[in-house]
PDB file of C-alpha atoms in Angstrom:
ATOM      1  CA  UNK A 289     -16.198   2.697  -9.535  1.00  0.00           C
ATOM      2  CA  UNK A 290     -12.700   2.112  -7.922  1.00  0.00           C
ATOM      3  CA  UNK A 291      -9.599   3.558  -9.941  1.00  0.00           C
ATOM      4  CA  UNK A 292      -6.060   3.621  -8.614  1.00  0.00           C
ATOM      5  CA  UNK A 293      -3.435   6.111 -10.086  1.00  0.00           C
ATOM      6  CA  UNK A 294       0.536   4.787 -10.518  1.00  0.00           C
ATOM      7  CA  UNK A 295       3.060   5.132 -12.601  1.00  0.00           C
ATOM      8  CA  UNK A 296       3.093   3.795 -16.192  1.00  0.00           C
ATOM      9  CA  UNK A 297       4.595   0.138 -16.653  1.00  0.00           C
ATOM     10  CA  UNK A 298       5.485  -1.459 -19.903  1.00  0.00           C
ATOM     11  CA  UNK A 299       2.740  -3.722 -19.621  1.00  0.00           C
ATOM     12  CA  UNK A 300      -0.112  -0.752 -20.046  1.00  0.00           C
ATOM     13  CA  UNK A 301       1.119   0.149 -23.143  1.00  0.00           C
ATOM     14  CA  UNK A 302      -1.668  -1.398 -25.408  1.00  0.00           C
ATOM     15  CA  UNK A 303      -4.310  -0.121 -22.724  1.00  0.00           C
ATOM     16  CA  UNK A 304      -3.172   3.390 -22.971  1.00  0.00           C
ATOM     17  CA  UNK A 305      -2.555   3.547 -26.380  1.00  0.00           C
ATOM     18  CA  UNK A 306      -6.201   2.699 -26.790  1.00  0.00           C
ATOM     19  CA  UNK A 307      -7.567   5.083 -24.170  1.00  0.00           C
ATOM     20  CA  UNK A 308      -5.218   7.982 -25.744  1.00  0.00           C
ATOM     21  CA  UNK A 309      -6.804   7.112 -29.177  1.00  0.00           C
ATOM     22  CA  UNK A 310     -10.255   7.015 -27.649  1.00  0.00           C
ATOM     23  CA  UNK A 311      -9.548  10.963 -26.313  1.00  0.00           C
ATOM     24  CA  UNK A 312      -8.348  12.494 -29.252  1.00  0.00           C
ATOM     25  CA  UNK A 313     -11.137  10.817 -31.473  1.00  0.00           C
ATOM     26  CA  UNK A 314     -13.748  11.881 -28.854  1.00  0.00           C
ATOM     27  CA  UNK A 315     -12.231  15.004 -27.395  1.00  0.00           C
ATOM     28  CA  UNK A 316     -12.557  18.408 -29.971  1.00  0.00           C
ATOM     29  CA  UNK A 317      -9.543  20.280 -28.512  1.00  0.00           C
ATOM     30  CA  UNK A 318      -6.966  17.649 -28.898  1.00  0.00           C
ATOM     31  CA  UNK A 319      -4.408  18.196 -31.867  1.00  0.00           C
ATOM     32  CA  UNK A 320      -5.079  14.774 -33.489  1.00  0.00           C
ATOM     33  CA  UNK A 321      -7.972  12.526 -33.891  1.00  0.00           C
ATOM     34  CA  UNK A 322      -4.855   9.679 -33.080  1.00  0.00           C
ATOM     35  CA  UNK A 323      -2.307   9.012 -30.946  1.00  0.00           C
ATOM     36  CA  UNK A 324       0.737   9.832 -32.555  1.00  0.00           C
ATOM     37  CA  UNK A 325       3.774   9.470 -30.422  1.00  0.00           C
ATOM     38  CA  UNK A 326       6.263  11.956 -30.389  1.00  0.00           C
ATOM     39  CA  UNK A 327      10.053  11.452 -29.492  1.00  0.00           C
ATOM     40  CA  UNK A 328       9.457  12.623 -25.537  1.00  0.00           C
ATOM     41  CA  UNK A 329       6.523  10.024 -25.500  1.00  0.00           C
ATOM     42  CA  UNK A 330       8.459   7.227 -27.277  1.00  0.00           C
ATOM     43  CA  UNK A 331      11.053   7.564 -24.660  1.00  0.00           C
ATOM     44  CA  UNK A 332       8.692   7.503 -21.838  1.00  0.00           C
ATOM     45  CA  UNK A 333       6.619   4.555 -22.987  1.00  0.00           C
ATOM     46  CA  UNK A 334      10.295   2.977 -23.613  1.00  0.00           C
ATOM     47  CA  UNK A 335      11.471   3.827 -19.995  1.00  0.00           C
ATOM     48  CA  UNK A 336       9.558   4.048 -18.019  1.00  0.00           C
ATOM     49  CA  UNK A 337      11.827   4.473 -14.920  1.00  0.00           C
ATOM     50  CA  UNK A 338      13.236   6.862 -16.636  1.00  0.00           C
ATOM     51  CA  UNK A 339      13.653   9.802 -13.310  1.00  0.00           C
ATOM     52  CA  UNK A 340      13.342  12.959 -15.781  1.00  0.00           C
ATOM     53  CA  UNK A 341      10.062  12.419 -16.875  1.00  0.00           C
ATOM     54  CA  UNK A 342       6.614  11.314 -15.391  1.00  0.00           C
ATOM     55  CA  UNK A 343       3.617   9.197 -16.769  1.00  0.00           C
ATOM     56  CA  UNK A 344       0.602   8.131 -14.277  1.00  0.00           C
ATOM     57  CA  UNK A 345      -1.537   6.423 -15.795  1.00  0.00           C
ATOM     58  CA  UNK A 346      -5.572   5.655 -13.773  1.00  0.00           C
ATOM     59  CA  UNK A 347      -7.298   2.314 -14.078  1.00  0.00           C
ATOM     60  CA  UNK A 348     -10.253   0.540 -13.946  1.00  0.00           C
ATOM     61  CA  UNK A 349      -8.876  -2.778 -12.622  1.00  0.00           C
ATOM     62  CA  UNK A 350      -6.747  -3.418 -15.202  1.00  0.00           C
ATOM     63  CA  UNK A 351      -7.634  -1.075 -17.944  1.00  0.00           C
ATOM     64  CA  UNK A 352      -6.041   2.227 -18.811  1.00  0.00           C
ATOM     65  CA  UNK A 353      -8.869   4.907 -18.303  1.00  0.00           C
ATOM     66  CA  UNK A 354      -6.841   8.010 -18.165  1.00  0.00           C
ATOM     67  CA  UNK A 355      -3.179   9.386 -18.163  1.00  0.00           C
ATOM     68  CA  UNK A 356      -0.965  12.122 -16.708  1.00  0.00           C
ATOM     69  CA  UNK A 357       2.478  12.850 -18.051  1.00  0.00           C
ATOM     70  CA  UNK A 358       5.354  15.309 -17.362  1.00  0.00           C
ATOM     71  CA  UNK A 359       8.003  16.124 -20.084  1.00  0.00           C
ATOM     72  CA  UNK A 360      10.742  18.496 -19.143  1.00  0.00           C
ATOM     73  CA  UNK A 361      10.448  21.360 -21.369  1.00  0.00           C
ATOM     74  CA  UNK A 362      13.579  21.821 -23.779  1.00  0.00           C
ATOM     75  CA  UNK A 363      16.975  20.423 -22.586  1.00  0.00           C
ATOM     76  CA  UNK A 364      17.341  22.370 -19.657  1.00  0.00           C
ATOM     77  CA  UNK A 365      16.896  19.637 -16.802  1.00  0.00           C
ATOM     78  CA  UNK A 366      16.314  22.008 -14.369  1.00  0.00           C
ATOM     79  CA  UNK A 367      13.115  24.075 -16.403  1.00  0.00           C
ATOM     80  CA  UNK A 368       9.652  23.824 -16.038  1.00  0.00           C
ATOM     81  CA  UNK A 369       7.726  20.059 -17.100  1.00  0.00           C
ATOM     82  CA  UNK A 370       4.708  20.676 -19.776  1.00  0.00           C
ATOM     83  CA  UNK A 371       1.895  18.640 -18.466  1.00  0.00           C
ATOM     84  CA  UNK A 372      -0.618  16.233 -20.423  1.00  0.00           C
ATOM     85  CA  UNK A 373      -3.518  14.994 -19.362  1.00  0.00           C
ATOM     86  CA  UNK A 374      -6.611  12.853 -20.481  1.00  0.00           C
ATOM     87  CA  UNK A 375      -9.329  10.836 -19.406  1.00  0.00           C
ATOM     88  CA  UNK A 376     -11.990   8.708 -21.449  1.00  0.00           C
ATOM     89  CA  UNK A 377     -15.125  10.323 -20.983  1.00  0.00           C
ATOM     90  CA  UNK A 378     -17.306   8.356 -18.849  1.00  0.00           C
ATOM     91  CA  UNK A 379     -14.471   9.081 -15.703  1.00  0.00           C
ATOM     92  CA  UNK A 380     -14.388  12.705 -16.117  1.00  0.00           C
ATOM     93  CA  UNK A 381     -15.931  14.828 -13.218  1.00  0.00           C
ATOM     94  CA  UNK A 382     -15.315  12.274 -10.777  1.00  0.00           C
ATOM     95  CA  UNK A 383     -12.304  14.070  -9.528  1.00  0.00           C
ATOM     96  CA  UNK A 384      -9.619  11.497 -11.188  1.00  0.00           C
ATOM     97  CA  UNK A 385      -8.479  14.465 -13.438  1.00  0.00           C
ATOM     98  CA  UNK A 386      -7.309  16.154  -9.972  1.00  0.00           C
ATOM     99  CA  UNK A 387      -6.370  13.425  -8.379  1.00  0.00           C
ATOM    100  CA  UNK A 388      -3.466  12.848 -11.251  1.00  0.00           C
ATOM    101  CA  UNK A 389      -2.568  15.833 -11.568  1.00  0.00           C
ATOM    102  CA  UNK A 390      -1.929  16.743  -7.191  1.00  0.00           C
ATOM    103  CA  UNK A 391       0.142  13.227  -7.777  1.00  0.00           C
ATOM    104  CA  UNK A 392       2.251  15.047 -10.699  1.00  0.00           C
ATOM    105  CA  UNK A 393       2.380  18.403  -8.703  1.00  0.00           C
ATOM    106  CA  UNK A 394       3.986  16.374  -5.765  1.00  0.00           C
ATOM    107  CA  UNK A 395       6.558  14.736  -8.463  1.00  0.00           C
ATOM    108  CA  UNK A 396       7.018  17.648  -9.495  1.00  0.00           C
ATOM    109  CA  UNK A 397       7.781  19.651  -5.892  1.00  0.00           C
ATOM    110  CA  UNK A 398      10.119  16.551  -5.319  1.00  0.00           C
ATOM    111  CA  UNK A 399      12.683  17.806  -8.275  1.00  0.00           C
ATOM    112  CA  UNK A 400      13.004  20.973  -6.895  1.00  0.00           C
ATOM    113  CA  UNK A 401       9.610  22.779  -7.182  1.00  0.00           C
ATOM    114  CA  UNK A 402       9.860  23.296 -10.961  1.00  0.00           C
ATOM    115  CA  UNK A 403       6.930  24.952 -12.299  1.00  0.00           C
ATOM    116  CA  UNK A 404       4.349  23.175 -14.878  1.00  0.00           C
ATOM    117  CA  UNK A 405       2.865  24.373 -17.814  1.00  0.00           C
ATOM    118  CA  UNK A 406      -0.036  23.635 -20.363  1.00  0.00           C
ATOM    119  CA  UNK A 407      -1.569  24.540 -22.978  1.00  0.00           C
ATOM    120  CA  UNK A 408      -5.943  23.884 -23.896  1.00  0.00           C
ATOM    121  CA  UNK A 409      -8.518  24.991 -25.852  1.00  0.00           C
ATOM    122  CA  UNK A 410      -9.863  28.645 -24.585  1.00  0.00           C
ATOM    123  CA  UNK A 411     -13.469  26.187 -24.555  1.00  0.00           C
ATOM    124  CA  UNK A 412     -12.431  23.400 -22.521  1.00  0.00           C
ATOM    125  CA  UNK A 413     -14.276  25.058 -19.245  1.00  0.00           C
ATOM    126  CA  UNK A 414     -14.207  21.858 -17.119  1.00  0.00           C
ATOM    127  CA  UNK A 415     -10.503  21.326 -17.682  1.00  0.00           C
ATOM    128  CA  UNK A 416      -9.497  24.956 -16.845  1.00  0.00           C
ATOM    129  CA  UNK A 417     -12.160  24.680 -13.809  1.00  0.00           C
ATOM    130  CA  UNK A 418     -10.172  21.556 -12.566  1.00  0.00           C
ATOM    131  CA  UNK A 419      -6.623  22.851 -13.808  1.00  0.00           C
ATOM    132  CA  UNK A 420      -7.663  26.105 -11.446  1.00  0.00           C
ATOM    133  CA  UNK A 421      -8.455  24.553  -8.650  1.00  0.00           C
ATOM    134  CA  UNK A 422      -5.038  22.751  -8.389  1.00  0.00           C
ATOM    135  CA  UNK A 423      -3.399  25.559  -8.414  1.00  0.00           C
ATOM    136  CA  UNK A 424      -2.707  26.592 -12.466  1.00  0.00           C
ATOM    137  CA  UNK A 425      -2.739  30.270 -13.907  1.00  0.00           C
ATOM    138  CA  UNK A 426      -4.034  31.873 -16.538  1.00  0.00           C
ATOM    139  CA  UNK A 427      -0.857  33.593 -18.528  1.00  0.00           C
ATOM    140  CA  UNK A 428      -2.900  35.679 -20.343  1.00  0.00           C
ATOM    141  CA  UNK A 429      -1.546  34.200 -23.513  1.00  0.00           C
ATOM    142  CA  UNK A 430      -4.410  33.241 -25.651  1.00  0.00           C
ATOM    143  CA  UNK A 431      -5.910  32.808 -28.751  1.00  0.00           C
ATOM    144  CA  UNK A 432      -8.943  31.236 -30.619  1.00  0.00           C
ATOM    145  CA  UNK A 433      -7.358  27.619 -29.861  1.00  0.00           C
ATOM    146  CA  UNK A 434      -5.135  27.922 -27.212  1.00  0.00           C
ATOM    147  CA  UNK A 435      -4.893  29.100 -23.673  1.00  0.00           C
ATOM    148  CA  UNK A 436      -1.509  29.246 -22.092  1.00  0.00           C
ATOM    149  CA  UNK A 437      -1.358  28.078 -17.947  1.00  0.00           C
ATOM    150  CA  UNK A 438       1.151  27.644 -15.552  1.00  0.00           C
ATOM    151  CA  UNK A 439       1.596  26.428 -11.861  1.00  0.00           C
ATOM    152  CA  UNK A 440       4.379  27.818  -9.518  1.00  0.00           C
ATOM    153  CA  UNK A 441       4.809  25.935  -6.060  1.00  0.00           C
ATOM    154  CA  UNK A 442       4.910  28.080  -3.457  1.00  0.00           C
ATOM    155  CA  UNK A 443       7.330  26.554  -0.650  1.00  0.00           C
ATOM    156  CA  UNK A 444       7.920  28.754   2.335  1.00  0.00           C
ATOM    157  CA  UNK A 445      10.990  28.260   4.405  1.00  0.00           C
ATOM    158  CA  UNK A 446      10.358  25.831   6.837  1.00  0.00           C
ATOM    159  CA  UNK A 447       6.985  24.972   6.220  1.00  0.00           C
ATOM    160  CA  UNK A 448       5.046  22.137   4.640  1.00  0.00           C
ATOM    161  CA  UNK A 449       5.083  21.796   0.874  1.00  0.00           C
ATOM    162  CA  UNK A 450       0.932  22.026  -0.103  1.00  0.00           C
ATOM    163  CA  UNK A 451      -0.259  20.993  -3.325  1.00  0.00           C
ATOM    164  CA  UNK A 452      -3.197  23.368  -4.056  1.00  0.00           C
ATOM    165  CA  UNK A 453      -5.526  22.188  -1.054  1.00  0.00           C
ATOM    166  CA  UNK A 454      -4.115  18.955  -0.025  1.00  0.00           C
ATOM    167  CA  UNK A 455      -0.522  18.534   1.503  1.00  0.00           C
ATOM    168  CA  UNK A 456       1.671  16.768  -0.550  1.00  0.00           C
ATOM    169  CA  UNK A 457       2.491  12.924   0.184  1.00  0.00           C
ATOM    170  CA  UNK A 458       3.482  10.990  -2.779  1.00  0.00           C
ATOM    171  CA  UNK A 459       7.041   9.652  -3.033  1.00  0.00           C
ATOM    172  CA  UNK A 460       6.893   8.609  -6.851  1.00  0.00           C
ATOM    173  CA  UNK A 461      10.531   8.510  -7.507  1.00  0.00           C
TER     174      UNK A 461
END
């Protein structure tokens, strides 16, 4: 199995809306057993080019198998993104999950090294294990359904910008 990972163009828009549907009604932690865009989503599946937000999306040839996507948080331009992410089933632990997300890191390092948050279920072990591993935190802030994470690049004057293990070389403006 060869997938690629790019940004979101109009034309996916029926393939991801199926593969988002697919997660929710398969996953237990998501919030919805259906997509159900909300008003940061409807803007990004709008516009796509739009610079303030990100949306990768992975595919099988040309089938949506998994997404990515950056909101900025509130209307501060300059505050942290949340970060979404999903991936029908048969593609998970393949490394794909990873692979979007160091590609969203990178976007994310290019705007000024804003930081990232999420939130998942407390029981979602292989998404925390994966969510660790590039880099994300525990806050502490949890309860029965939901455990709070952030990532905070670490730039050091002068030195090369690394994305958890891999150095960062997207350009995905």
């Amino acid at each position: 199995m060869r997938l690629t990972v790019r940004r979101y163009m109009s034309g996916d828009l029926g393939s991801l809306w199926a593969t988002i549907d697919a997660v929710c009604g398969a996953v237990p932690y998501m919030a919805t057993d259906r997509f159900e865009p909300s008003p940061a989503w409807r803007r990004v599946l709008t516009q796509p080019a739009c610079r303030d937000h990100l949306l990768l999306v992975a595919l099988d040839g040309h089938d949506v198998c998994g997404w990515c996507r950056l909101f900025p948080v509130g209307d501060d331009k300059r505050s942290a993104f949340e970060l979404g992410i999903g991936l029908r089933a048969a593609y998970c632990g393949q490394g794909w999950g990873s692979a979007m997300l160091r590609r969203a890191q990178a976007w994310a390092l290019a705007r000024g090294a804003r930081p990232i948050v999420l939130e998942t279920h407390p029981d979602n072990l292989p998404a925390i294990r994966c969510f660790t591993r590039c880099g994300f935190r525990d806050l502490g802030l949890r309860s029965a359904e939901r455990l709070e994470m952030r990532w905070v690049a670490t730039v050091t004057q002068g030195a090369p910008v690394h994305v958890g293990a891999t150095l960062s070389t997207y350009d995905l403006r």
